[in-house]
Amino acid sequence: MKNILAVYNGSFDSLDKIKVSPLSRAYTFSDSVYEVIPFYNSNIIAFDDHIARLEKSCNALSFSTRILDISNEIIELITKSKIQHGYIYYQVSRGIDNLRSHMFDKDLSIETFGYAVEHTFKSQSLKVMLCEDLRWQRCDIKSTSLLGNVMSMNNAKNLGCDEVIMHKDSIITEGGASNIFFANDECVFTPHLSKNILPGITRELLIKDIKKAGIKVLEGIFTIDDLIKAKSIWLTSSTKGLAQVIEIDNQETNIQIDHEIFVQCDRIFKDNYLT
Ligand code: PMP
């Protein structure tokens, strides 16, 4: 892999040179949160929203975060990397223990780590698998603790699928690394925000922008049956944008590929952020 610019605790270096302690709580407990911040033509997409969500995740875990320093580092990563289209991965951990202990010392200093990589924001069509949502009960925190997602997504990969759509007792939550939308000919639907899903930035931008364009959006509680009846289904994330679901493993659906509402929403998103 070619040189990737990274920053660890404020010092810039290439990714392969960075060394971390095994007593980092990110390593022993996943006691860390993260953001994936996309930029296109060197413009950061929804920077303030990503920073606000990172601060919220840090506050939820009582990290003492220097959010201004972090914002400046992210901007510096993009500028220094000279990448035009890409994303920043940025992680904040509670810090490094003297010895592993669940109960942390409140004087720990946070540990920060980020890097910049190129990314092509090209349209994706996905085959997905439905699965029970195995995760904890605070999925609204963007924690690096992602074992439920990792297990489900790799089961899906082994079945030739690209993503999962998770549900709790048939109530749809979200994708393994994305939020979910679906539509009939009149309206777009998406699960309402709760502790069971991540408040996706792409989700928020899309809802605001398509409403502005006169498309009806309903946030609520939806089941697998609602999904099966939908004419289009798509997943959203900072790196995927809007990715159309073209098949659900083992399910008969009503999906129409390139259904008009999906195409309209995708066009609005691309016109606003990916030009
Ligand atoms: N849900 C989960 C579980 C995710 O991992 C992601 C991507 N990080 C999203 C939703 C989408 O969030 P965003 O649009 O902010 O990338």
Coordinates of C-alpha atoms and ligand atoms in Angstrom, one line a residue:
M1 CA 0.0 0.0 0.0
K2 CA 1.4 3.4 -0.9
N3 CA 2.2 6.0 1.7
I4 CA -0.8 7.0 3.7
L5 CA -0.6 10.2 5.7
A6 CA -1.7 9.7 9.3
V7 CA -1.7 11.7 12.6
Y8 CA -1.3 10.1 16.0
N9 CA -1.7 12.3 19.1
G10 CA -1.1 15.4 17.0
S11 CA 2.1 14.2 15.2
F12 CA 1.9 13.6 11.5
D13 CA 3.7 10.7 9.9
S14 CA 3.1 7.9 7.4
L15 CA 0.6 5.3 8.6
D16 CA 3.1 2.5 8.6
K17 CA 5.4 4.4 11.0
I18 CA 2.8 4.9 13.8
K19 CA 3.3 2.8 16.9
V20 CA 0.6 2.5 19.6
S21 CA 0.6 1.0 23.0
P22 CA -1.2 -2.4 23.6
L23 CA -2.6 -0.8 26.7
S24 CA -4.5 1.7 24.7
R25 CA -8.1 1.3 25.8
A26 CA -9.0 1.3 22.1
Y27 CA -7.1 -2.0 21.9
T28 CA -8.2 -3.6 25.1
F29 CA -11.8 -2.4 25.5
S30 CA -12.8 -0.7 22.2
D31 CA -13.1 2.3 24.6
S32 CA -13.1 4.6 21.6
V33 CA -15.2 6.4 19.1
Y34 CA -14.7 7.4 15.4
E35 CA -15.8 9.3 12.4
V36 CA -15.5 8.8 8.7
I37 CA -15.5 12.2 7.0
P38 CA -15.8 12.3 3.2
F39 CA -14.4 15.0 1.0
Y40 CA -15.0 15.6 -2.7
N41 CA -13.0 18.0 -4.8
S42 CA -11.2 18.9 -1.6
N43 CA -14.5 20.1 -0.1
I44 CA -15.5 18.4 3.2
I45 CA -19.0 17.1 3.1
A46 CA -21.0 18.2 6.2
F47 CA -17.9 18.9 8.2
D48 CA -19.7 20.6 11.1
D49 CA -22.2 17.7 11.4
H50 CA -19.4 15.1 11.6
I51 CA -17.5 17.2 14.2
A52 CA -20.7 17.6 16.2
R53 CA -21.4 13.9 16.1
L54 CA -17.9 13.0 17.2
E55 CA -18.2 15.4 20.1
K56 CA -21.5 13.9 21.1
S57 CA -20.0 10.3 21.0
C58 CA -17.1 11.5 23.1
N59 CA -19.5 13.2 25.6
A60 CA -21.6 10.1 25.8
L61 CA -18.5 8.3 27.1
S62 CA -17.2 11.2 29.2
F63 CA -14.0 11.6 27.2
S64 CA -12.3 15.0 27.8
T65 CA -12.0 15.9 24.1
R66 CA -10.2 18.9 22.5
I67 CA -12.6 19.2 19.6
L68 CA -11.0 22.3 18.2
D69 CA -7.6 20.6 17.9
I70 CA -9.3 17.6 16.3
S71 CA -11.1 19.7 13.7
N72 CA -7.8 21.5 12.8
E73 CA -6.0 18.2 12.5
I74 CA -8.7 16.8 10.2
I75 CA -8.4 19.8 7.9
E76 CA -4.6 19.6 8.0
L77 CA -4.7 15.9 7.0
I78 CA -6.8 16.7 3.9
T79 CA -4.6 19.6 2.9
K80 CA -1.3 17.8 3.5
S81 CA -2.4 14.6 1.8
K82 CA -3.2 16.5 -1.4
I83 CA -5.9 14.0 -2.1
Q84 CA -8.9 15.4 -4.1
H85 CA -11.6 12.8 -3.4
G86 CA -11.4 10.7 -0.3
Y87 CA -12.2 10.4 3.4
I88 CA -10.6 10.8 6.8
Y89 CA -10.8 8.0 9.3
Y90 CA -10.5 9.6 12.8
Q91 CA -10.6 7.8 16.1
V92 CA -10.5 9.1 19.7
S93 CA -9.9 6.7 22.5
R94 CA -10.2 7.3 26.3
G95 CA -6.4 6.9 26.6
I96 CA -3.7 4.5 27.7
D97 CA -4.0 2.6 31.0
N98 CA -1.0 1.8 33.2
L99 CA -2.5 -1.7 33.5
R100 CA -5.7 -3.0 31.9
S101 CA -8.6 -2.2 34.1
H102 CA -12.3 -1.8 33.3
M103 CA -12.6 1.1 35.7
F104 CA -10.6 3.9 34.2
D105 CA -8.5 6.6 35.8
K106 CA -10.3 9.9 35.3
D107 CA -7.1 11.7 34.6
L108 CA -6.3 9.8 31.4
S109 CA -5.5 11.9 28.3
I110 CA -7.4 11.0 25.2
E111 CA -5.5 9.3 22.4
T112 CA -6.3 10.4 18.8
F113 CA -5.5 8.8 15.5
G114 CA -6.5 9.6 12.0
Y115 CA -5.5 9.1 8.4
A116 CA -6.5 10.3 4.9
V117 CA -7.2 7.9 2.0
E118 CA -8.4 8.3 -1.6
H119 CA -11.9 7.1 -2.4
T120 CA -13.9 7.0 -5.6
F121 CA -17.6 7.9 -4.9
K122 CA -18.9 5.7 -7.6
S123 CA -22.5 4.3 -7.6
Q124 CA -22.9 0.8 -6.1
S125 CA -25.6 -1.8 -6.5
L126 CA -25.9 -4.2 -3.6
K127 CA -27.0 -7.7 -2.8
V128 CA -27.9 -7.8 0.8
M129 CA -28.8 -10.3 3.5
L130 CA -31.4 -9.9 6.2
C131 CA -30.2 -10.7 9.8
E132 CA -31.2 -10.3 13.4
D133 CA -29.5 -7.2 14.9
L134 CA -27.0 -8.6 17.4
R135 CA -25.6 -5.3 18.6
W136 CA -25.7 -3.5 22.0
Q137 CA -28.3 -1.0 23.0
R138 CA -26.4 2.2 22.3
C139 CA -25.9 2.0 18.6
D140 CA -26.4 5.8 18.5
I141 CA -22.9 6.2 19.8
K142 CA -20.3 5.8 17.0
S143 CA -18.2 3.4 18.9
T144 CA -15.4 1.3 17.4
S145 CA -16.9 -1.6 19.2
L146 CA -18.5 -3.2 16.1
L147 CA -18.3 -6.9 16.6
G148 CA -22.1 -7.4 15.9
N149 CA -21.7 -5.6 12.6
V150 CA -18.4 -7.5 11.8
M151 CA -20.0 -10.9 12.5
S152 CA -23.1 -10.2 10.4
M153 CA -21.3 -8.6 7.5
N154 CA -18.9 -11.4 7.2
N155 CA -21.7 -14.0 7.3
A156 CA -23.2 -12.0 4.5
K157 CA -19.9 -11.9 2.6
N158 CA -19.7 -15.7 2.8
L159 CA -23.1 -15.9 1.1
G160 CA -21.9 -13.6 -1.7
C161 CA -23.7 -10.5 -0.3
D162 CA -22.3 -7.0 0.0
E163 CA -24.2 -5.7 3.1
V164 CA -26.8 -6.7 5.6
I165 CA -30.1 -5.2 6.6
M166 CA -30.5 -5.7 10.3
H167 CA -33.8 -6.1 12.2
K168 CA -34.8 -6.5 15.9
D169 CA -37.7 -9.0 16.0
S170 CA -38.7 -8.0 12.4
I171 CA -38.4 -4.2 13.1
I172 CA -35.9 -2.8 10.6
T173 CA -32.9 -1.0 12.2
E174 CA -30.1 -0.2 9.7
G175 CA -27.4 -1.6 7.5
G176 CA -24.1 -3.1 8.8
A177 CA -22.3 0.1 7.9
S178 CA -25.2 2.3 6.6
N179 CA -28.7 3.6 7.1
I180 CA -31.7 2.2 5.2
F181 CA -34.3 3.9 3.1
F182 CA -37.1 2.4 1.0
A183 CA -39.8 3.9 -1.2
N184 CA -43.1 3.2 -3.0
D185 CA -44.4 5.5 -5.8
E186 CA -45.5 8.2 -3.4
C187 CA -43.2 8.3 -0.4
V188 CA -39.8 7.6 1.0
F189 CA -39.6 5.7 4.4
T190 CA -36.7 5.3 6.9
P191 CA -36.5 4.1 10.5
H192 CA -36.8 7.0 13.0
L193 CA -33.8 7.9 15.1
S194 CA -33.4 5.9 18.3
K195 CA -30.7 4.3 20.4
N196 CA -30.9 1.3 18.0
I197 CA -29.4 3.1 15.0
L198 CA -26.6 5.5 14.2
P199 CA -27.8 9.0 13.3
G200 CA -26.1 8.9 9.9
I201 CA -25.0 12.2 8.4
T202 CA -25.9 11.1 4.9
R203 CA -29.3 10.1 6.2
E204 CA -29.8 13.6 7.7
L205 CA -28.6 15.4 4.6
L206 CA -30.7 13.3 2.3
I207 CA -33.9 13.7 4.3
K208 CA -33.5 17.5 4.4
D209 CA -32.6 17.8 0.7
I210 CA -35.4 15.5 -0.7
K211 CA -38.0 17.2 1.5
K212 CA -36.9 20.5 0.1
A213 CA -37.4 19.1 -3.4
G214 CA -41.0 18.2 -2.6
I215 CA -40.5 14.4 -2.0
K216 CA -42.5 13.0 0.9
V217 CA -40.5 11.4 3.7
L218 CA -41.8 9.4 6.6
E219 CA -39.6 8.5 9.6
G220 CA -41.1 5.7 11.6
I221 CA -41.1 2.0 12.7
F222 CA -41.0 -0.4 9.7
T223 CA -41.0 -4.2 9.4
I224 CA -39.5 -6.7 7.1
D225 CA -42.9 -7.0 5.4
D226 CA -42.9 -3.2 4.6
L227 CA -39.5 -3.7 3.1
I228 CA -40.5 -6.6 0.9
K229 CA -43.4 -4.6 -0.5
A230 CA -41.1 -1.6 -1.4
K231 CA -40.4 -0.7 -5.0
S232 CA -36.9 0.6 -4.2
I233 CA -34.5 0.1 -1.2
W234 CA -31.2 1.9 -0.7
L235 CA -28.5 2.2 1.9
T236 CA -26.7 5.5 2.8
S237 CA -23.3 6.2 4.2
S238 CA -20.5 8.8 3.9
T239 CA -18.5 6.5 1.6
K240 CA -21.4 4.8 -0.3
G241 CA -23.6 7.9 -0.8
L242 CA -26.9 6.2 -1.9
A243 CA -26.4 2.5 -2.8
Q244 CA -29.3 0.8 -4.5
V245 CA -30.3 -2.6 -3.1
I246 CA -30.9 -4.9 -6.1
E247 CA -31.5 -8.2 -4.4
I248 CA -32.2 -9.5 -0.9
D249 CA -30.8 -13.0 -0.3
N250 CA -33.6 -15.6 0.0
Q251 CA -36.5 -13.2 -0.4
E252 CA -39.0 -12.4 -3.2
T253 CA -39.2 -8.6 -3.3
N254 CA -41.0 -5.9 -5.4
I255 CA -37.7 -4.1 -6.2
Q256 CA -37.7 -2.2 -9.4
I257 CA -34.1 -1.5 -10.4
D258 CA -33.6 2.3 -11.0
H259 CA -37.1 3.0 -9.6
E260 CA -38.0 6.7 -10.3
I261 CA -37.9 7.9 -6.6
F262 CA -34.5 6.3 -6.0
V263 CA -33.1 7.8 -9.1
Q264 CA -34.5 11.3 -8.2
C265 CA -33.1 11.0 -4.6
D266 CA -29.7 9.9 -5.9
R267 CA -29.6 12.7 -8.4
I268 CA -30.4 15.3 -5.7
F269 CA -27.6 13.9 -3.5
K270 CA -25.0 13.8 -6.2
D271 CA -25.9 17.3 -7.4
N272 CA -25.5 18.7 -3.9
Y273 CA -22.4 16.9 -2.7
L274 CA -20.6 15.0 -5.5
T275 CA -20.0 17.6 -8.2
Ligands
PMP1 N1 -25.0 3.1 10.4 C1 -23.9 2.5 10.7 C2 -23.9 1.3 11.6 C3 -22.7 2.9 10.1 O1 -21.5 2.2 10.4 C4 -22.7 4.0 9.2 C5 -21.4 4.5 8.5 N2 -20.4 4.9 9.4 C6 -23.9 4.6 9.0 C7 -25.1 4.2 9.6 C8 -24.0 5.8 8.0 O2 -23.5 7.0 8.7 P1 -22.9 8.2 7.8 O3 -23.9 8.6 6.8 O4 -22.7 9.2 8.8 O5 -21.6 7.7 7.2

